mmCIF file of C-alpha atoms in Angstrom:
data_model
loop_
_atom_site.group_PDB
_atom_site.id
_atom_site.type_symbol
_atom_site.label_atom_id
_atom_site.label_comp_id
_atom_site.label_asym_id
_atom_site.label_seq_id
_atom_site.Cartn_x
_atom_site.Cartn_y
_atom_site.Cartn_z
ATOM 1 C CA UNK O 1 -66.173 67.236 15.168
ATOM 2 C CA UNK O 2 -63.390 65.223 13.616
ATOM 3 C CA UNK O 3 -63.380 65.759 9.994
ATOM 4 C CA UNK O 4 -61.101 62.931 8.902
ATOM 5 C CA UNK O 5 -60.933 59.330 9.392
ATOM 6 C CA UNK O 6 -57.926 56.979 8.212
ATOM 7 C CA UNK O 7 -58.441 55.127 5.163
ATOM 8 C CA UNK O 8 -58.081 52.039 6.893
ATOM 9 C CA UNK O 9 -61.098 52.782 9.093
ATOM 10 C CA UNK O 10 -62.878 52.649 5.503
ATOM 11 C CA UNK O 11 -60.921 49.404 4.177
ATOM 12 C CA UNK O 12 -61.482 47.380 7.314
ATOM 13 C CA UNK O 13 -65.185 48.635 7.459
ATOM 14 C CA UNK O 14 -65.775 47.814 3.798
ATOM 15 C CA UNK O 15 -64.026 44.239 3.776
ATOM 16 C CA UNK O 16 -66.260 43.140 7.038
ATOM 17 C CA UNK O 17 -69.446 44.558 5.504
ATOM 18 C CA UNK O 18 -68.670 42.878 2.388
ATOM 19 C CA UNK O 19 -67.995 39.505 4.323
ATOM 20 C CA UNK O 20 -71.597 39.799 5.996
ATOM 21 C CA UNK O 21 -72.949 40.334 2.746
ATOM 22 C CA UNK O 22 -71.574 37.390 1.053
ATOM 23 C CA UNK O 23 -72.392 35.267 3.819
ATOM 24 C CA UNK O 24 -76.213 36.459 3.472
ATOM 25 C CA UNK O 25 -76.152 35.579 0.002
ATOM 26 C CA UNK O 26 -74.664 32.107 0.654
ATOM 27 C CA UNK O 27 -78.289 31.534 2.277
ATOM 28 C CA UNK O 28 -80.329 32.696 -0.912
ATOM 29 C CA UNK O 29 -82.626 29.966 -2.031
ATOM 30 C CA UNK O 30 -84.697 31.591 -4.497
ATOM 31 C CA UNK O 31 -82.832 34.496 -6.157
ATOM 32 C CA UNK O 32 -85.736 35.199 -8.478
ATOM 33 C CA UNK O 33 -88.160 36.263 -5.776
ATOM 34 C CA UNK O 34 -89.015 40.223 -5.614
ATOM 35 C CA UNK O 35 -86.899 42.299 -3.693
ATOM 36 C CA UNK O 36 -90.178 44.187 -2.471
ATOM 37 C CA UNK O 37 -93.289 45.627 -3.410
ATOM 38 C CA UNK O 38 -92.193 48.727 -4.392
ATOM 39 C CA UNK O 39 -89.157 47.251 -6.220
ATOM 40 C CA UNK O 40 -89.008 45.860 -9.771
ATOM 41 C CA UNK O 41 -85.762 44.062 -8.869
ATOM 42 C CA UNK O 42 -85.403 40.650 -8.055
ATOM 43 C CA UNK O 43 -83.098 39.461 -5.501
ATOM 44 C CA UNK O 44 -80.603 38.324 -8.076
ATOM 45 C CA UNK O 45 -80.731 41.924 -9.453
ATOM 46 C CA UNK O 46 -79.838 43.239 -6.308
ATOM 47 C CA UNK O 47 -76.956 41.017 -5.840
ATOM 48 C CA UNK O 48 -75.778 41.698 -9.357
ATOM 49 C CA UNK O 49 -75.975 45.483 -8.872
ATOM 50 C CA UNK O 50 -73.856 45.169 -5.560
ATOM 51 C CA UNK O 51 -71.318 42.970 -7.169
ATOM 52 C CA UNK O 52 -70.922 45.319 -10.106
ATOM 53 C CA UNK O 53 -70.081 48.406 -7.912
ATOM 54 C CA UNK O 54 -66.712 47.868 -6.988
ATOM 55 C CA UNK O 55 -65.688 47.648 -10.504
ATOM 56 C CA UNK O 56 -67.396 50.989 -11.204
ATOM 57 C CA UNK O 57 -65.297 52.325 -7.961
ATOM 58 C CA UNK O 58 -62.358 51.237 -9.732
ATOM 59 C CA UNK O 59 -63.052 53.080 -12.979
ATOM 60 C CA UNK O 60 -63.915 56.204 -10.923
ATOM 61 C CA UNK O 61 -60.552 56.111 -9.451
ATOM 62 C CA UNK O 62 -58.874 55.568 -12.429
ATOM 63 C CA UNK O 63 -60.683 58.444 -14.324
ATOM 64 C CA UNK O 64 -62.452 56.051 -16.989
ATOM 65 C CA UNK O 65 -65.816 57.523 -15.639
ATOM 66 C CA UNK O 66 -67.482 60.007 -13.424
ATOM 67 C CA UNK O 67 -70.217 60.449 -11.069
ATOM 68 C CA UNK O 68 -73.352 61.686 -12.474
ATOM 69 C CA UNK O 69 -74.068 65.321 -11.255
ATOM 70 C CA UNK O 70 -77.748 64.083 -10.747
ATOM 71 C CA UNK O 71 -78.655 61.347 -8.511
ATOM 72 C CA UNK O 72 -81.520 60.259 -10.697
ATOM 73 C CA UNK O 73 -78.995 59.357 -13.196
ATOM 74 C CA UNK O 74 -77.808 56.471 -11.292
ATOM 75 C CA UNK O 75 -80.893 54.662 -12.107
ATOM 76 C CA UNK O 76 -79.757 54.249 -15.913
ATOM 77 C CA UNK O 77 -76.332 53.125 -14.712
ATOM 78 C CA UNK O 78 -77.616 50.521 -12.368
ATOM 79 C CA UNK O 79 -80.127 49.275 -15.068
ATOM 80 C CA UNK O 80 -77.128 48.608 -17.801
ATOM 81 C CA UNK O 81 -75.035 46.885 -14.829
ATOM 82 C CA UNK O 82 -78.173 44.477 -14.359
ATOM 83 C CA UNK O 83 -78.796 44.104 -18.055
ATOM 84 C CA UNK O 84 -75.015 43.261 -18.549
ATOM 85 C CA UNK O 85 -74.269 40.747 -15.656
ATOM 86 C CA UNK O 86 -72.032 38.079 -16.747
ATOM 87 C CA UNK O 87 -74.148 35.458 -14.678
ATOM 88 C CA UNK O 88 -77.183 35.767 -12.523
ATOM 89 C CA UNK O 89 -75.875 32.811 -10.301
ATOM 90 C CA UNK O 90 -76.039 35.045 -6.885
ATOM 91 C CA UNK O 91 -72.868 32.630 -5.688
ATOM 92 C CA UNK O 92 -70.737 33.543 -8.634
ATOM 93 C CA UNK O 93 -71.854 37.168 -8.284
ATOM 94 C CA UNK O 94 -70.782 37.072 -4.508
ATOM 95 C CA UNK O 95 -67.319 35.794 -5.480
ATOM 96 C CA UNK O 96 -67.136 38.747 -8.315
ATOM 97 C CA UNK O 97 -68.047 41.109 -5.402
ATOM 98 C CA UNK O 98 -65.274 39.634 -3.067
ATOM 99 C CA UNK O 99 -62.421 39.695 -5.708
ATOM 100 C CA UNK O 100 -63.109 43.257 -7.354
ATOM 101 C CA UNK O 101 -63.484 44.606 -3.674
ATOM 102 C CA UNK O 102 -60.287 43.087 -2.935
ATOM 103 C CA UNK O 103 -58.493 44.986 -5.748
ATOM 104 C CA UNK O 104 -60.339 48.335 -5.063
ATOM 105 C CA UNK O 105 -59.080 47.954 -1.541
ATOM 106 C CA UNK O 106 -55.600 47.070 -2.278
ATOM 107 C CA UNK O 107 -55.483 50.130 -4.560
ATOM 108 C CA UNK O 108 -56.849 52.628 -1.753
ATOM 109 C CA UNK O 109 -54.600 50.912 0.533
ATOM 110 C CA UNK O 110 -51.499 51.952 -1.215
ATOM 111 C CA UNK O 111 -52.648 55.583 -2.189
ATOM 112 C CA UNK O 112 -50.107 58.202 -1.550
ATOM 113 C CA UNK O 113 -50.233 61.300 0.531
ATOM 114 C CA UNK O 114 -52.174 62.780 -2.564
ATOM 115 C CA UNK O 115 -55.513 60.718 -2.601
ATOM 116 C CA UNK O 116 -56.890 60.527 -6.073
ATOM 117 C CA UNK O 117 -60.217 62.184 -6.467
ATOM 118 C CA UNK O 118 -63.294 60.818 -8.496
ATOM 119 C CA UNK O 119 -64.694 63.341 -10.699
ATOM 120 C CA UNK O 120 -68.319 64.427 -10.913
ATOM 121 C CA UNK O 121 -69.799 65.482 -14.351
ATOM 122 C CA UNK O 122 -69.670 69.371 -14.516
ATOM 123 C CA UNK O 123 -68.677 69.842 -10.608
ATOM 124 C CA UNK O 124 -65.218 70.797 -9.370
ATOM 125 C CA UNK O 125 -65.524 69.594 -6.150
ATOM 126 C CA UNK O 126 -65.001 65.734 -6.859
ATOM 127 C CA UNK O 127 -64.901 62.844 -4.474
ATOM 128 C CA UNK O 128 -62.050 61.682 -2.537
ATOM 129 C CA UNK O 129 -61.620 57.937 -3.551
ATOM 130 C CA UNK O 130 -60.809 56.747 0.002
ATOM 131 C CA UNK O 131 -63.746 58.028 1.741
ATOM 132 C CA UNK O 132 -65.954 56.991 -1.281
ATOM 133 C CA UNK O 133 -65.916 54.017 0.135
ATOM 134 C CA UNK O 134 -68.517 55.061 2.720
ATOM 135 C CA UNK O 135 -70.887 55.001 -0.134
ATOM 136 C CA UNK O 136 -69.979 51.606 -0.898
ATOM 137 C CA UNK O 137 -70.303 50.477 2.508
ATOM 138 C CA UNK O 138 -73.518 52.147 2.603
ATOM 139 C CA UNK O 139 -74.710 50.277 -0.391
ATOM 140 C CA UNK O 140 -73.763 46.943 0.991
ATOM 141 C CA UNK O 141 -75.556 47.765 4.179
ATOM 142 C CA UNK O 142 -78.712 49.068 2.781
ATOM 143 C CA UNK O 143 -79.022 46.315 0.130
ATOM 144 C CA UNK O 144 -78.229 43.668 2.539
ATOM 145 C CA UNK O 145 -81.138 44.858 4.758
ATOM 146 C CA UNK O 146 -83.216 44.624 1.323
ATOM 147 C CA UNK O 147 -82.188 41.241 0.675
ATOM 148 C CA UNK O 148 -82.770 40.027 4.233
ATOM 149 C CA UNK O 149 -86.137 41.263 4.374
ATOM 150 C CA UNK O 150 -86.877 39.627 1.123
ATOM 151 C CA UNK O 151 -85.813 36.218 2.085
ATOM 152 C CA UNK O 152 -86.509 36.283 5.500
ATOM 153 C CA UNK O 153 -82.971 36.318 6.827
ATOM 154 C CA UNK O 154 -81.338 38.175 9.825
ATOM 155 C CA UNK O 155 -79.072 41.292 9.018
ATOM 156 C CA UNK O 156 -77.580 43.604 11.704
ATOM 157 C CA UNK O 157 -76.641 47.238 10.730
ATOM 158 C CA UNK O 158 -73.488 47.631 12.290
ATOM 159 C CA UNK O 159 -73.776 51.307 14.192
ATOM 160 C CA UNK O 160 -69.916 51.694 13.962
ATOM 161 C CA UNK O 161 -70.040 51.891 10.033
ATOM 162 C CA UNK O 162 -72.819 54.728 10.262
ATOM 163 C CA UNK O 163 -70.424 57.801 10.361
ATOM 164 C CA UNK O 164 -68.262 56.267 7.671
ATOM 165 C CA UNK O 165 -71.382 56.028 5.644
ATOM 166 C CA UNK O 166 -72.332 59.790 6.290
ATOM 167 C CA UNK O 167 -68.940 61.020 5.523
ATOM 168 C CA UNK O 168 -68.897 59.122 2.108
ATOM 169 C CA UNK O 169 -72.559 60.667 1.062
ATOM 170 C CA UNK O 170 -71.080 64.134 2.063
ATOM 171 C CA UNK O 171 -68.955 64.101 -0.992
ATOM 172 C CA UNK O 172 -71.929 64.124 -3.190
ATOM 173 C CA UNK O 173 -74.771 65.623 -1.397
ATOM 174 C CA UNK O 174 -74.036 69.299 -2.101
ATOM 175 C CA UNK O 175 -73.472 68.680 -5.868
ATOM 176 C CA UNK O 176 -76.929 66.561 -6.171
ATOM 177 C CA UNK O 177 -78.839 69.029 -3.716
ATOM 178 C CA UNK O 178 -77.666 71.921 -5.991
ATOM 179 C CA UNK O 179 -79.293 69.970 -8.808
ATOM 180 C CA UNK O 180 -82.719 69.102 -7.084
ATOM 181 C CA UNK O 181 -85.872 70.904 -8.356
ATOM 182 C CA UNK O 182 -88.193 72.715 -6.049
ATOM 183 C CA UNK O 183 -87.508 75.215 -3.315
ATOM 184 C CA UNK O 184 -86.829 74.729 0.236
ATOM 185 C CA UNK O 185 -86.527 76.961 3.316
ATOM 186 C CA UNK O 186 -83.282 78.205 4.756
ATOM 187 C CA UNK O 187 -82.137 76.141 7.611
ATOM 188 C CA UNK O 188 -79.415 74.968 9.692
ATOM 189 C CA UNK O 189 -79.604 71.396 11.050
ATOM 190 C CA UNK O 190 -77.361 69.441 13.280
ATOM 191 C CA UNK O 191 -77.765 65.695 13.267
ATOM 192 C CA UNK O 192 -76.193 63.691 16.120
ATOM 193 C CA UNK O 193 -75.504 59.977 16.230
ATOM 194 C CA UNK O 194 -76.483 58.418 19.524
ATOM 195 C CA UNK O 195 -73.517 56.594 21.284
ATOM 196 C CA UNK O 196 -70.696 58.428 19.276
ATOM 197 C CA UNK O 197 -69.278 61.653 19.359
ATOM 198 C CA UNK O 198 -70.165 62.270 15.432
ATOM 199 C CA UNK O 199 -72.126 65.383 14.775
ATOM 200 C CA UNK O 200 -72.939 67.017 11.205
ATOM 201 C CA UNK O 201 -74.021 70.360 10.491
ATOM 202 C CA UNK O 202 -76.191 70.951 7.126
ATOM 203 C CA UNK O 203 -76.771 74.516 6.179
ATOM 204 C CA UNK O 204 -79.204 75.291 3.614
ATOM 205 C CA UNK O 205 -79.109 78.594 2.043
ATOM 206 C CA UNK O 206 -80.626 79.809 -1.188
ATOM 207 C CA UNK O 207 -80.932 76.198 -2.406
ATOM 208 C CA UNK O 208 -77.398 75.351 -1.731
ATOM 209 C CA UNK O 209 -75.849 72.884 0.824
ATOM 210 C CA UNK O 210 -72.971 73.372 2.752
ATOM 211 C CA UNK O 211 -71.788 70.712 5.534
ATOM 212 C CA UNK O 212 -69.942 71.352 8.418
ATOM 213 C CA UNK O 213 -69.404 75.098 7.717
ATOM 214 C CA UNK O 214 -66.758 76.824 9.788
ATOM 215 C CA UNK O 215 -69.402 79.424 11.005
ATOM 216 C CA UNK O 216 -72.987 79.145 10.978
ATOM 217 C CA UNK O 217 -75.851 80.404 12.739
ATOM 218 C CA UNK O 218 -77.644 78.283 15.690
ATOM 219 C CA UNK O 219 -79.388 75.131 14.342
ATOM 220 C CA UNK O 220 -83.051 75.430 13.763
ATOM 221 C CA UNK O 221 -83.342 71.909 14.139
ATOM 222 C CA UNK O 222 -81.447 69.327 16.404
ATOM 223 C CA UNK O 223 -81.704 65.646 15.645
ATOM 224 C CA UNK O 224 -80.553 62.828 17.712
ATOM 225 C CA UNK O 225 -80.831 59.268 15.719
ATOM 226 C CA UNK O 226 -79.613 56.099 16.340
ATOM 227 C CA UNK O 227 -76.939 55.238 13.791
ATOM 228 C CA UNK O 228 -78.535 52.477 12.101
ATOM 229 C CA UNK O 229 -81.712 53.951 11.788
ATOM 230 C CA UNK O 230 -79.885 56.977 10.412
ATOM 231 C CA UNK O 231 -78.486 54.920 7.663
ATOM 232 C CA UNK O 232 -81.923 53.502 6.869
ATOM 233 C CA UNK O 233 -83.512 57.056 6.897
ATOM 234 C CA UNK O 234 -80.791 58.391 4.614
ATOM 235 C CA UNK O 235 -81.425 55.644 2.094
ATOM 236 C CA UNK O 236 -85.082 55.815 2.071
ATOM 237 C CA UNK O 237 -85.711 52.556 4.028
ATOM 238 C CA UNK O 238 -87.210 54.266 6.997
ATOM 239 C CA UNK O 239 -89.486 57.234 7.224
ATOM 240 C CA UNK O 240 -88.478 59.975 9.671
ATOM 241 C CA UNK O 241 -91.871 59.737 11.260
ATOM 242 C CA UNK O 242 -91.847 56.170 12.171
ATOM 243 C CA UNK O 243 -88.219 56.905 13.509
ATOM 244 C CA UNK O 244 -89.459 59.610 15.840
ATOM 245 C CA UNK O 245 -92.556 57.737 16.754
ATOM 246 C CA UNK O 246 -90.414 54.636 17.847
ATOM 247 C CA UNK O 247 -87.737 56.452 19.690
ATOM 248 C CA UNK O 248 -85.211 55.879 17.103
ATOM 249 C CA UNK O 249 -84.563 59.655 16.534
ATOM 250 C CA UNK O 250 -85.551 62.591 18.573
ATOM 251 C CA UNK O 251 -85.977 66.198 17.291
ATOM 252 C CA UNK O 252 -85.894 69.506 18.855
ATOM 253 C CA UNK O 253 -85.266 73.170 18.172
ATOM 254 C CA UNK O 254 -87.174 76.240 16.904
ATOM 255 C CA UNK O 255 -88.407 74.392 13.844
ATOM 256 C CA UNK O 256 -88.954 70.851 14.807
ATOM 257 C CA UNK O 257 -91.487 70.435 11.798
ATOM 258 C CA UNK O 258 -88.158 70.518 9.743
ATOM 259 C CA UNK O 259 -87.303 66.676 10.709
ATOM 260 C CA UNK O 260 -90.311 65.161 8.615
ATOM 261 C CA UNK O 261 -88.937 66.994 5.542
ATOM 262 C CA UNK O 262 -85.359 66.677 5.908
ATOM 263 C CA UNK O 263 -84.801 63.679 3.900
ATOM 264 C CA UNK O 264 -86.299 64.934 0.963
ATOM 265 C CA UNK O 265 -83.513 67.491 0.705
ATOM 266 C CA UNK O 266 -80.984 64.609 0.308
ATOM 267 C CA UNK O 267 -81.148 62.976 -2.926
ATOM 268 C CA UNK O 268 -81.014 59.425 -2.651
ATOM 269 C CA UNK O 269 -78.123 57.464 -3.327
ATOM 270 C CA UNK O 270 -79.419 54.398 -4.459
ATOM 271 C CA UNK O 271 -82.456 52.681 -5.996
#
């Protein structure tokens, strides 16, 4: 299990995903349509949120702000982004996304050997500023999926970006899992992305999460999942049950029932 990826893998994937997102936005005819039945956002709100994120990441890299230590606090951050949009013209917002992302990627490209760490409120672990691009890639990927469904457009989730999205999420999940309410059984889970050599081990002990521990017990649950489905499940866009019934995922081990409850242990990273 390779624990590192080149920063340029993240940069290239972020640039390609952003271009696909911008191309999608160019085809929007009615930006005021509802994003979905479950969302209070319009398509324009969603585009504005995504367009605002590279600037927020720049502030995180520069230490001007920090990640909240609870995922639920992101909702307020996103609401303020949408309320303070400089425009609701989705095409201008797409230009903002491209321009701010270029600035962010240029900054990441020129990091030295010591990569800056984004702070997390009240937590000493922090988030590497290069692999944090995986979270941004996931955001563009998932919200591209949301917008495409709303406007009836085609959107392909690139399976190659799934490992980058997962590694980006790993930066925040242990902290946010520690702050979840409710109890869960101790368990060790191994997730495999089909068609890749990516395997991730999640060890839950006394309410704490450790990812890819050096030593761990034999997994109680193994999950094999198509990479694109893994991203959608991780962001709450596909239920684990649906993935299992349609063959996008397969679960086995001594506690296969954990598969349908696992996603609840991962605080969502998005609205």
